[in-house]
Coordinates of C-alpha atoms in Angstrom, one line a residue:
M587 CA 284.4 -53.5 -34.1
R588 CA 282.8 -50.8 -32.1
F589 CA 279.6 -48.9 -33.0
C590 CA 279.3 -45.3 -32.0
Y591 CA 276.0 -43.5 -32.0
P592 CA 275.5 -39.7 -31.7
W593 CA 274.4 -38.4 -28.4
A594 CA 270.7 -37.5 -28.1
S595 CA 269.0 -35.5 -25.5
L596 CA 265.4 -36.2 -24.3
P597 CA 263.2 -34.3 -21.9
R598 CA 262.7 -36.0 -18.6
E599 CA 258.9 -36.5 -19.2
K600 CA 259.7 -38.8 -22.2
I601 CA 261.9 -41.1 -20.2
L602 CA 259.9 -43.9 -18.5
P603 CA 261.1 -46.7 -16.2
M604 CA 261.5 -50.2 -17.8
H605 CA 258.6 -52.5 -17.1
Q606 CA 259.3 -55.3 -14.6
S607 CA 258.6 -58.0 -17.2
S608 CA 261.5 -56.6 -19.3
V609 CA 263.8 -56.6 -16.3
E610 CA 263.0 -60.2 -15.3
G611 CA 262.4 -61.6 -18.8
V612 CA 259.5 -63.7 -20.0
E613 CA 259.0 -67.0 -21.8
D614 CA 256.2 -65.7 -23.9
M615 CA 256.9 -62.2 -25.3
S616 CA 253.2 -61.4 -25.8
M617 CA 253.3 -60.9 -22.0
L618 CA 255.9 -58.1 -22.2
G619 CA 254.8 -54.9 -20.6
D620 CA 257.0 -53.0 -23.1
L621 CA 256.1 -54.4 -26.5
H622 CA 258.6 -52.9 -28.9
E623 CA 261.7 -53.9 -30.8
A624 CA 264.2 -53.0 -28.1
A625 CA 262.3 -54.9 -25.4
I626 CA 262.0 -58.0 -27.7
L627 CA 265.7 -58.0 -28.4
L628 CA 266.6 -57.5 -24.8
N629 CA 264.4 -60.4 -23.7
L630 CA 266.0 -62.7 -26.4
H631 CA 269.5 -61.5 -25.3
H632 CA 268.8 -62.3 -21.6
R633 CA 267.5 -65.7 -22.4
Y634 CA 270.3 -66.5 -24.9
Q635 CA 272.9 -65.7 -22.2
Q636 CA 271.2 -68.4 -20.0
D637 CA 271.2 -71.0 -22.9
Q638 CA 267.5 -70.6 -23.2
I639 CA 267.4 -70.4 -27.0
Y640 CA 263.6 -70.8 -27.4
T641 CA 261.1 -68.1 -26.7
N642 CA 257.4 -67.9 -27.6
I643 CA 255.3 -65.1 -29.0
G644 CA 251.9 -66.7 -28.6
S645 CA 252.0 -69.9 -30.7
I646 CA 255.0 -68.7 -32.7
L647 CA 258.4 -70.1 -31.5
I648 CA 261.6 -68.0 -31.9
S649 CA 264.8 -69.9 -31.9
V650 CA 268.3 -68.3 -31.6
N651 CA 271.1 -70.5 -32.9
P652 CA 273.5 -71.1 -30.0
Y653 CA 276.3 -72.3 -32.2
K654 CA 277.3 -74.9 -29.6
P655 CA 275.8 -78.1 -28.1
I656 CA 273.6 -77.6 -25.0
T657 CA 273.6 -80.7 -22.8
G658 CA 270.2 -82.5 -22.5
L659 CA 268.3 -80.1 -24.8
Y660 CA 267.3 -82.8 -27.3
D661 CA 267.8 -86.1 -25.5
A662 CA 265.3 -88.9 -25.1
A663 CA 264.3 -87.7 -21.6
T664 CA 263.4 -84.3 -23.0
I665 CA 261.3 -85.9 -25.8
D666 CA 259.5 -88.0 -23.2
L667 CA 258.9 -84.9 -21.0
Y668 CA 257.4 -82.7 -23.8
R669 CA 255.2 -85.5 -25.3
H670 CA 253.2 -85.7 -22.0
H671 CA 252.5 -81.9 -21.8
C672 CA 250.5 -79.4 -23.7
L673 CA 251.9 -76.2 -25.2
G674 CA 252.5 -73.6 -22.5
E675 CA 252.9 -76.1 -19.6
L676 CA 256.7 -76.3 -20.0
P677 CA 259.3 -73.8 -21.1
P678 CA 259.4 -73.0 -24.9
H679 CA 260.9 -75.7 -27.0
I680 CA 260.8 -77.0 -30.5
F681 CA 259.5 -80.3 -29.1
A682 CA 256.6 -78.4 -27.5
T683 CA 255.6 -77.1 -31.0
A684 CA 255.9 -80.6 -32.5
S685 CA 253.9 -82.1 -29.7
E686 CA 251.1 -79.5 -30.1
C687 CA 251.1 -80.2 -33.9
Y688 CA 250.8 -83.9 -33.2
S689 CA 248.0 -83.4 -30.7
C690 CA 246.1 -81.1 -33.0
L691 CA 246.2 -83.7 -35.7
W692 CA 243.9 -85.9 -33.6
R693 CA 242.0 -83.2 -31.8
H694 CA 240.8 -81.5 -35.0
H695 CA 241.1 -84.5 -37.4
D696 CA 242.7 -82.2 -39.9
S697 CA 246.2 -81.8 -41.5
Q698 CA 248.7 -79.7 -39.6
C699 CA 251.6 -77.6 -40.9
I700 CA 254.8 -76.2 -39.3
L701 CA 256.5 -73.4 -41.2
I702 CA 260.2 -72.8 -40.5
S703 CA 261.8 -69.6 -41.8
G704 CA 265.0 -67.7 -41.0
E705 CA 268.2 -66.3 -42.4
S706 CA 271.1 -68.5 -43.6
G707 CA 272.7 -70.1 -40.6
A708 CA 269.7 -69.6 -38.4
G709 CA 269.2 -73.3 -37.9
K710 CA 266.3 -74.2 -40.3
T711 CA 267.9 -77.5 -41.4
E712 CA 268.6 -78.6 -37.8
S713 CA 265.2 -77.5 -36.7
T714 CA 263.6 -79.7 -39.4
K715 CA 265.6 -82.7 -38.3
L716 CA 264.6 -82.1 -34.6
L717 CA 260.9 -82.0 -35.6
M718 CA 261.3 -85.2 -37.5
K719 CA 263.1 -86.8 -34.5
F720 CA 260.3 -85.9 -32.2
L721 CA 257.5 -87.0 -34.5
S722 CA 259.3 -90.2 -35.2
A723 CA 259.5 -90.9 -31.4
M724 CA 255.8 -90.2 -31.0
S725 CA 255.1 -92.6 -33.9
Q726 CA 257.2 -95.3 -32.2
T727 CA 255.4 -94.9 -28.8
S728 CA 252.0 -95.2 -30.6
L729 CA 253.1 -98.7 -31.6
G730 CA 253.0 -99.7 -27.9
G731 CA 256.7 -99.7 -27.1
R732 CA 259.4 -97.4 -25.8
M733 CA 261.0 -94.9 -28.1
S734 CA 264.2 -96.8 -28.4
E735 CA 262.5 -100.2 -29.1
K736 CA 260.4 -99.9 -32.2
S737 CA 261.0 -98.2 -35.4
T738 CA 259.3 -98.9 -38.8
H739 CA 261.0 -99.0 -42.1
V740 CA 259.1 -95.8 -43.1
E741 CA 260.4 -93.8 -40.2
E742 CA 264.0 -95.0 -40.8
A743 CA 263.8 -94.1 -44.5
I744 CA 262.5 -90.6 -43.7
M745 CA 265.2 -90.0 -41.1
E746 CA 267.9 -91.4 -43.3
S747 CA 266.9 -89.2 -46.3
S748 CA 268.3 -86.1 -44.6
P749 CA 272.0 -86.9 -45.2
V750 CA 271.3 -87.6 -48.8
L751 CA 269.4 -84.4 -49.4
E752 CA 272.0 -82.4 -47.6
A753 CA 274.9 -83.9 -49.5
F754 CA 273.4 -83.1 -52.9
G755 CA 271.6 -79.9 -51.9
N756 CA 273.7 -78.1 -49.2
A757 CA 276.9 -76.2 -49.5
K758 CA 279.4 -74.4 -47.3
T759 CA 279.1 -70.6 -47.4
V760 CA 281.0 -67.9 -45.5
Y761 CA 278.1 -67.7 -43.0
N762 CA 277.1 -71.4 -42.7
N763 CA 278.9 -74.7 -43.2
N764 CA 275.7 -76.5 -44.1
S765 CA 273.6 -74.0 -46.0
S766 CA 270.6 -75.5 -47.8
R767 CA 270.5 -74.4 -51.4
F768 CA 267.0 -75.7 -51.8
G769 CA 263.5 -75.4 -50.3
K770 CA 261.7 -78.5 -49.3
F771 CA 258.2 -79.4 -48.3
I772 CA 258.1 -82.6 -46.2
Q773 CA 254.8 -84.5 -45.9
L774 CA 254.3 -87.1 -43.2
H775 CA 251.3 -89.4 -43.4
F776 CA 250.0 -90.8 -40.1
S777 CA 247.7 -93.8 -39.7
Q778 CA 244.6 -93.8 -37.5
H779 CA 246.7 -95.3 -34.8
G780 CA 249.2 -92.4 -34.7
H781 CA 252.3 -93.9 -36.3
I782 CA 254.0 -92.7 -39.5
Q783 CA 252.6 -94.6 -42.4
G784 CA 254.4 -92.8 -45.2
G785 CA 256.0 -89.5 -46.3
R786 CA 257.6 -87.7 -49.2
V787 CA 259.6 -84.6 -50.0
T788 CA 257.8 -82.4 -52.6
D789 CA 258.4 -79.1 -54.4
C790 CA 262.1 -79.4 -54.0
I791 CA 263.5 -76.2 -55.5
L792 CA 267.3 -76.2 -56.0
R793 CA 268.7 -72.7 -55.7
F794 CA 271.6 -72.5 -58.1
G795 CA 272.0 -68.8 -57.9
C796 CA 274.4 -66.8 -55.8
F797 CA 273.4 -65.3 -52.4
S798 CA 273.3 -61.6 -53.4
P799 CA 273.4 -60.2 -56.9
T800 CA 276.2 -57.9 -58.0
P801 CA 275.2 -54.3 -59.0
Q802 CA 275.2 -55.5 -62.7
Q803 CA 272.7 -58.3 -61.9
H804 CA 270.0 -56.2 -60.2
N805 CA 268.4 -55.3 -63.5
T806 CA 268.9 -58.6 -65.3
P807 CA 266.3 -61.3 -65.7
K808 CA 265.8 -63.7 -62.8
T809 CA 267.1 -66.6 -64.9
A810 CA 270.5 -64.9 -65.4
G811 CA 273.3 -66.7 -63.6
V812 CA 271.0 -69.5 -62.6
K813 CA 273.9 -72.0 -62.6
N814 CA 276.3 -69.8 -60.6
R815 CA 276.4 -72.1 -57.6
V816 CA 277.6 -75.0 -59.7
V817 CA 280.2 -73.3 -61.9
H818 CA 281.5 -70.6 -59.6
Q819 CA 282.0 -70.1 -55.9
N820 CA 283.0 -67.0 -54.0
P821 CA 286.1 -67.0 -51.8
G822 CA 285.6 -69.2 -48.7
E823 CA 282.6 -71.1 -50.2
H824 CA 282.2 -74.6 -51.4
N825 CA 280.3 -76.3 -54.2
Y826 CA 277.8 -78.9 -53.1
H827 CA 279.0 -81.3 -50.3
I828 CA 278.7 -84.4 -52.5
F829 CA 281.6 -83.5 -54.8
Y830 CA 284.1 -83.2 -51.9
A831 CA 282.6 -86.3 -50.1
L832 CA 283.0 -88.4 -53.2
L833 CA 286.6 -87.5 -53.7
A834 CA 287.4 -88.0 -49.9
G835 CA 285.4 -91.1 -49.4
V836 CA 286.1 -93.5 -52.2
S837 CA 289.0 -95.9 -51.7
G838 CA 292.3 -95.6 -53.6
E839 CA 291.3 -98.4 -56.0
Q840 CA 288.0 -96.9 -56.8
K841 CA 289.5 -93.4 -57.2
E842 CA 292.0 -94.9 -59.7
A843 CA 289.4 -96.9 -61.5
L844 CA 287.2 -93.8 -61.9
S845 CA 290.1 -91.5 -62.8
L846 CA 289.3 -89.2 -59.9
L847 CA 291.7 -86.5 -58.7
E848 CA 292.0 -84.3 -55.7
P849 CA 289.5 -81.4 -55.3
K850 CA 292.0 -78.8 -56.1
S851 CA 292.4 -80.3 -59.6
Y852 CA 288.9 -79.5 -60.6
H853 CA 287.9 -76.0 -61.8
Y854 CA 284.4 -76.3 -60.4
L855 CA 285.9 -76.9 -56.9
N856 CA 289.1 -74.9 -56.7
Q857 CA 288.0 -71.3 -57.6
S858 CA 287.3 -70.3 -54.0
D859 CA 290.7 -71.5 -52.7
C860 CA 288.8 -73.5 -50.1
V861 CA 288.6 -77.2 -50.8
T862 CA 288.8 -78.4 -47.2
N863 CA 287.4 -77.2 -43.9
E864 CA 288.2 -78.5 -40.4
N865 CA 284.5 -78.3 -39.4
L866 CA 283.4 -80.5 -42.3
D867 CA 284.0 -84.3 -42.4
D868 CA 283.8 -85.2 -46.1
K869 CA 284.6 -88.9 -45.4
Q870 CA 281.8 -89.1 -42.9
T871 CA 279.4 -87.4 -45.4
F872 CA 280.2 -90.0 -48.0
S873 CA 279.7 -92.8 -45.5
N874 CA 276.3 -91.3 -44.5
V875 CA 275.2 -91.1 -48.1
T876 CA 276.3 -94.6 -49.1

């Protein structure tokens, strides 16, 4: 699809040369000489083309979903690198934000908070898991061993809770194969020695409603259609992962004993004409949950 804009003429005195910082690109966009929407988007675009998906605006981190794996971006060596440096000493990275948060916990002796926001498919769920991965690694090193050597039951329980939450609370949409249909507030409790002592997920709000209201729904009460996600899906969408995972993951004997059928046999799963997807492994999801 091509977009065409009408021609516009401007007097020469209103046309200014692009600032050198916009030409070369910057890691922290508060340093841009041209600070406006076009300059910000251009800077993000240049960095994105070089697989530099993280950019700072002061202490705020912008992440652009690459929709592909980037070698070495989140491996153990990268975790080890960022845990030894302060914010701003290395290129922007979600591990730098996590490291600063961990350091401020001890520097200020006060609770810290990281807020993740973005559109559907922006990478909020994955970013949350990456933060947990880094903080878990920091917790392990505080116990006196290397990151791969020591792991407490609490850390393992917190990390393993993600597949369960995603199975029961995430669904495939036309924009995102793993869209969170709930908002979660994760609390991690650290001991005085720096390792994770406990944690919980609170204020879990399951969003049953559809993504955007129809014209008839704009003037209806907010509770109208609250169960829409469960009882109806739009074309190309799924119900919650767990339904498909259960039907794909149980053995033949279990399926027969429980009188389970194929997904296309259930009204709550077959309305979208999309019961399978090559990018979703329902059997693996079932294995992760069980």
